[in-house]
Backbone as JSON, one array per atom type, in Angstrom:
{
  "sequence": "XXXXXXXXXXXXXXXXXXXXXXXXXXXXXXXXXXXXXXXXXXXXXXXXXXXXXXXXXXXXXXXXXXXXXXXXXXXXXXXXXXXXXXXXXXXXXXXXXXXXXXXXXXXXXXXXXXXXXXX",
  "N": [[182.99, 29.95, 156.37], [179.8, 30.04, 154.48], [177.64, 30.9, 151.88], [174.01, 31.05, 151.6], [171.77, 30.32, 149.79], [168.79, 31.95, 148.84], [165.86, 30.81, 149.26], [163.78, 29.87, 146.23], [165.15, 31.73, 144.72], [168.23, 33.35, 143.26], [169.72, 34.95, 144.37], [171.99, 35.39, 147.26], [173.16, 34.77, 150.68], [175.06, 35.74, 153.34], [175.66, 35.3, 156.89], [176.98, 37.4, 159.12], [177.54, 38.33, 161.46], [175.79, 37.08, 164.26], [172.42, 37.12, 165.06], [170.12, 37.98, 167.65], [167.67, 36.43, 170.08], [163.91, 35.72, 169.74], [162.52, 36.69, 168.05], [162.32, 37.72, 164.25], [162.64, 38.74, 160.96], [159.77, 38.47, 158.86], [157.53, 37.43, 156.25], [155.86, 40.16, 155.54], [156.61, 41.5, 157.91], [157.69, 44.51, 159.52], [160.76, 46.15, 159.44], [163.62, 47.52, 160.54], [166.67, 48.64, 159.19], [169.87, 49.34, 159.03], [172.05, 49.87, 156.25], [174.33, 49.27, 153.64], [175.23, 49.64, 150.25], [176.97, 48.35, 147.5], [178.23, 48.35, 144.27], [179.13, 45.13, 142.8], [180.51, 44.72, 140.53], [182.0, 47.29, 140.05], [183.09, 47.99, 142.54], [182.08, 50.26, 143.79], [180.68, 52.1, 146.24], [177.17, 52.75, 146.35], [175.34, 53.67, 148.32], [174.36, 54.39, 151.81], [172.94, 53.91, 154.89], [174.51, 55.03, 156.86], [176.01, 57.12, 156.38], [176.57, 60.56, 156.42], [173.73, 62.47, 157.09], [172.13, 60.57, 156.54], [169.33, 57.93, 157.56], [168.48, 55.11, 159.27], [167.07, 52.64, 157.38], [163.48, 52.0, 156.98], [161.1, 49.45, 156.55], [158.42, 47.34, 154.86], [158.75, 43.68, 154.73], [159.04, 41.31, 152.2], [157.01, 41.42, 150.58], [156.99, 42.95, 148.33], [157.79, 45.41, 148.17], [160.61, 46.38, 147.76], [163.59, 45.86, 145.89], [163.64, 42.6, 144.35], [165.49, 40.78, 145.33], [166.48, 41.99, 147.85], [164.29, 42.08, 149.08], [163.4, 39.72, 149.63], [165.48, 38.56, 150.74], [165.93, 39.35, 153.06], [164.67, 38.2, 154.84], [164.02, 36.11, 157.98], [166.03, 37.43, 159.37], [167.54, 38.25, 162.58], [167.07, 40.34, 165.33], [169.78, 42.65, 165.55], [171.27, 40.91, 163.79], [173.76, 40.95, 161.13], [174.06, 40.92, 157.85], [175.39, 39.67, 154.69], [174.15, 40.49, 151.66], [174.19, 39.03, 148.45], [173.09, 40.16, 145.35], [171.97, 39.01, 142.28], [171.82, 40.69, 138.99], [169.24, 40.49, 137.68], [167.89, 40.17, 139.8], [167.93, 42.26, 141.23], [168.27, 45.74, 139.98], [167.96, 45.11, 137.22], [168.04, 45.25, 133.61], [167.68, 48.01, 133.43], [169.34, 48.98, 135.27], [170.16, 51.51, 137.79], [170.72, 54.34, 137.06], [170.81, 57.19, 138.33], [172.1, 56.37, 140.72], [174.27, 55.47, 140.09], [174.51, 52.7, 139.12], [175.07, 50.17, 137.02], [173.22, 48.63, 134.29], [171.89, 45.32, 134.7], [173.69, 44.98, 137.09], [175.31, 43.25, 139.95], [174.67, 43.42, 142.94], [175.89, 44.27, 146.22], [174.91, 44.24, 149.24], [175.34, 45.26, 152.74], [173.84, 44.42, 155.8], [172.07, 45.24, 158.82], [170.4, 44.46, 161.07], [168.34, 46.48, 163.09], [165.58, 46.93, 164.48], [162.49, 44.89, 164.75], [159.32, 44.98, 163.95]],
  "CA": [[181.94, 30.63, 156.24], [179.68, 29.99, 153.2], [176.63, 31.49, 151.57], [173.15, 30.11, 151.8], [170.71, 30.7, 148.72], [167.42, 32.35, 149.3], [164.81, 29.95, 148.56], [163.46, 30.37, 145.02], [166.13, 33.09, 144.13], [169.6, 33.32, 143.26], [170.37, 35.84, 145.83], [172.76, 34.5, 148.46], [173.49, 35.69, 151.89], [175.92, 35.2, 154.55], [175.24, 35.83, 158.52], [178.15, 37.89, 159.45], [177.23, 38.55, 163.06], [174.36, 36.42, 164.34], [171.23, 37.9, 165.57], [169.67, 37.22, 169.02], [166.3, 36.45, 170.34], [163.27, 34.9, 169.03], [162.0, 37.75, 166.83], [162.83, 37.67, 162.87], [161.82, 39.36, 159.96], [159.05, 37.4, 158.3], [156.9, 38.09, 155.22], [154.85, 41.07, 156.01], [157.09, 42.25, 159.01], [158.52, 45.7, 159.26], [162.12, 46.08, 160.01], [164.55, 48.66, 160.56], [168.2, 48.3, 158.86], [171.25, 49.93, 158.33], [172.19, 49.1, 154.83], [175.3, 49.92, 152.79], [174.99, 48.89, 148.99], [178.09, 48.36, 146.7], [178.23, 47.6, 142.95], [180.27, 44.22, 142.83], [181.52, 44.85, 139.23], [183.08, 48.05, 139.87], [183.52, 48.24, 143.83], [181.49, 51.55, 144.2], [179.43, 52.2, 147.13], [176.22, 53.73, 145.85], [174.22, 54.25, 149.3], [174.73, 54.11, 152.84], [172.3, 54.74, 155.72], [175.55, 55.4, 157.85], [176.47, 58.07, 155.71], [176.14, 61.78, 157.2], [172.46, 62.98, 156.53], [171.17, 59.21, 156.19], [169.03, 57.41, 158.6], [168.41, 53.66, 158.84], [165.7, 52.34, 156.43], [162.3, 50.9, 157.6], [159.91, 49.01, 155.33], [157.55, 46.16, 155.05], [159.55, 42.89, 153.98], [158.33, 40.16, 151.79], [155.62, 41.93, 150.14], [157.41, 43.46, 146.82], [158.11, 46.99, 148.18], [162.07, 46.44, 147.22], [163.93, 44.91, 144.73], [163.36, 41.03, 144.99], [166.87, 40.27, 146.28], [166.58, 42.56, 149.13], [162.92, 42.02, 149.88], [163.22, 38.17, 150.13], [166.86, 38.06, 151.21], [165.94, 39.79, 154.79], [163.74, 36.95, 155.66], [164.68, 35.24, 158.87], [167.12, 38.35, 160.21], [167.09, 38.58, 163.87], [167.37, 41.37, 165.8], [171.44, 42.65, 165.99], [172.1, 40.27, 162.83], [174.71, 41.84, 160.03], [174.24, 39.85, 156.88], [175.63, 40.22, 153.53], [173.36, 39.9, 150.34], [174.81, 39.35, 146.98], [171.91, 40.16, 144.37], [172.42, 39.24, 140.65], [171.19, 41.94, 138.31], [168.04, 40.38, 137.52], [166.95, 40.59, 141.16], [168.14, 43.79, 141.68], [167.83, 46.91, 139.31], [167.78, 44.51, 135.92], [168.41, 45.61, 132.69], [167.56, 49.38, 133.49], [169.99, 49.52, 136.31], [169.74, 52.63, 138.29], [171.7, 55.4, 136.87], [170.9, 57.99, 139.41], [172.77, 56.15, 141.73], [175.61, 54.62, 139.55], [174.12, 51.38, 139.3], [174.85, 49.94, 135.68], [172.46, 47.59, 133.64], [172.37, 43.85, 135.25], [174.79, 44.84, 137.92], [175.32, 42.62, 140.84], [174.54, 44.23, 144.47], [176.61, 43.41, 147.47], [174.57, 45.02, 150.46], [175.91, 44.78, 154.02], [172.6, 45.02, 156.29], [172.3, 45.31, 160.16], [168.67, 44.85, 161.67], [168.31, 47.27, 164.28], [164.34, 46.68, 165.14], [161.59, 44.28, 163.99], [157.83, 45.28, 164.52]],
  "C": [[181.35, 30.26, 154.79], [178.23, 30.25, 153.08], [175.87, 30.55, 151.47], [172.09, 31.03, 150.44], [169.27, 31.04, 149.17], [166.46, 31.46, 148.48], [164.05, 30.49, 147.2], [164.25, 31.5, 144.16], [167.38, 32.65, 143.85], [170.57, 33.98, 143.91], [171.01, 35.05, 146.92], [173.13, 35.73, 149.64], [174.44, 34.75, 152.64], [175.88, 36.05, 155.77], [176.81, 36.18, 158.97], [178.42, 38.1, 161.07], [175.76, 37.85, 163.4], [173.67, 37.21, 165.2], [171.06, 37.17, 167.0], [168.07, 37.42, 168.92], [165.18, 35.42, 169.35], [162.49, 35.6, 167.84], [162.64, 37.7, 165.53], [162.04, 38.22, 162.11], [161.1, 38.19, 159.14], [158.38, 38.05, 157.3], [155.75, 39.04, 155.76], [155.4, 41.9, 157.4], [157.91, 43.34, 158.51], [159.8, 45.74, 159.95], [163.14, 47.24, 159.35], [166.0, 48.39, 160.25], [168.76, 49.53, 158.72], [171.73, 49.11, 157.23], [173.4, 50.1, 154.35], [175.31, 49.03, 151.43], [176.4, 49.44, 148.12], [177.82, 47.66, 145.16], [179.4, 46.44, 142.82], [181.25, 44.38, 141.86], [182.65, 46.09, 139.19], [183.65, 48.42, 141.4], [183.03, 49.71, 144.35], [180.24, 51.39, 145.12], [178.54, 53.4, 146.7], [175.21, 54.33, 147.06], [174.89, 53.77, 150.64], [174.07, 54.71, 153.73], [173.33, 55.11, 157.25], [176.3, 56.7, 157.56], [175.91, 59.5, 156.33], [174.62, 62.16, 156.25], [171.65, 61.78, 156.45], [170.5, 58.76, 157.44], [168.77, 55.98, 158.43], [167.04, 53.51, 157.93], [164.72, 51.34, 156.96], [161.17, 50.69, 156.54], [159.53, 47.64, 155.61], [158.41, 45.01, 154.2], [158.72, 41.7, 153.36], [157.0, 40.38, 150.9], [155.68, 42.75, 149.08], [157.38, 44.92, 146.92], [159.49, 47.32, 147.86], [162.21, 45.69, 146.05], [163.89, 43.51, 145.35], [164.38, 40.64, 145.78], [167.03, 40.44, 147.45], [165.37, 42.1, 150.07], [162.85, 40.91, 150.38], [164.45, 37.8, 150.83], [166.99, 38.64, 152.68], [165.27, 38.83, 155.71], [164.47, 36.13, 156.41], [165.8, 36.04, 159.25], [166.44, 38.15, 161.6], [167.63, 39.92, 164.34], [169.08, 41.39, 166.05], [172.19, 41.86, 164.79], [172.71, 41.33, 161.84], [174.64, 40.56, 158.98], [174.6, 40.62, 155.59], [174.71, 39.69, 152.39], [174.33, 40.18, 149.07], [173.68, 38.97, 145.94], [172.33, 40.38, 143.03], [171.49, 40.39, 140.16], [169.6, 41.63, 138.14], [167.01, 40.22, 138.81], [167.21, 41.57, 141.73], [167.34, 44.82, 140.64], [167.59, 46.46, 137.64], [168.3, 45.47, 134.96], [168.6, 47.37, 132.36], [168.46, 50.02, 134.54], [169.25, 50.94, 137.2], [170.56, 54.07, 138.39], [171.78, 56.57, 137.5], [171.68, 57.96, 140.63], [174.18, 55.29, 141.21], [175.31, 53.29, 139.28], [174.26, 51.18, 137.61], [173.73, 48.68, 135.61], [173.01, 46.27, 134.06], [173.52, 43.93, 136.15], [174.4, 43.96, 139.0], [175.63, 43.53, 142.07], [175.26, 43.42, 145.25], [175.84, 44.52, 148.66], [175.0, 44.22, 151.73], [174.71, 45.42, 154.79], [172.67, 44.5, 158.07], [170.88, 45.54, 160.33], [168.97, 45.28, 163.01], [166.61, 46.86, 165.05], [163.49, 45.9, 164.32], [160.38, 44.51, 164.75], [156.82, 44.24, 163.57]]
}
């Protein structure tokens, strides 16, 4: 298995479980995903929708509502697909990091995402 680079970015993805059907996340689509995020440099999980009290994450993709690597790295996901994203610091939280979640400056983020629905 090899990683694919997201067009125009340094973010890469690997399809771990193929999705099905014709529907896919496109620019402007709303998708609901399970997500788990880890700081690559430390191995520390900073967030998971599968943790107690959390819910799947829903947003509109490809329109700038998220960090760039995630926003564009989900384009093309199909229903049921599990995808791993590797997002370099400049396409994640950048030089500011996200201290509240323990994400240091310029951290590389690894997200495991599962597509639950597409609208």
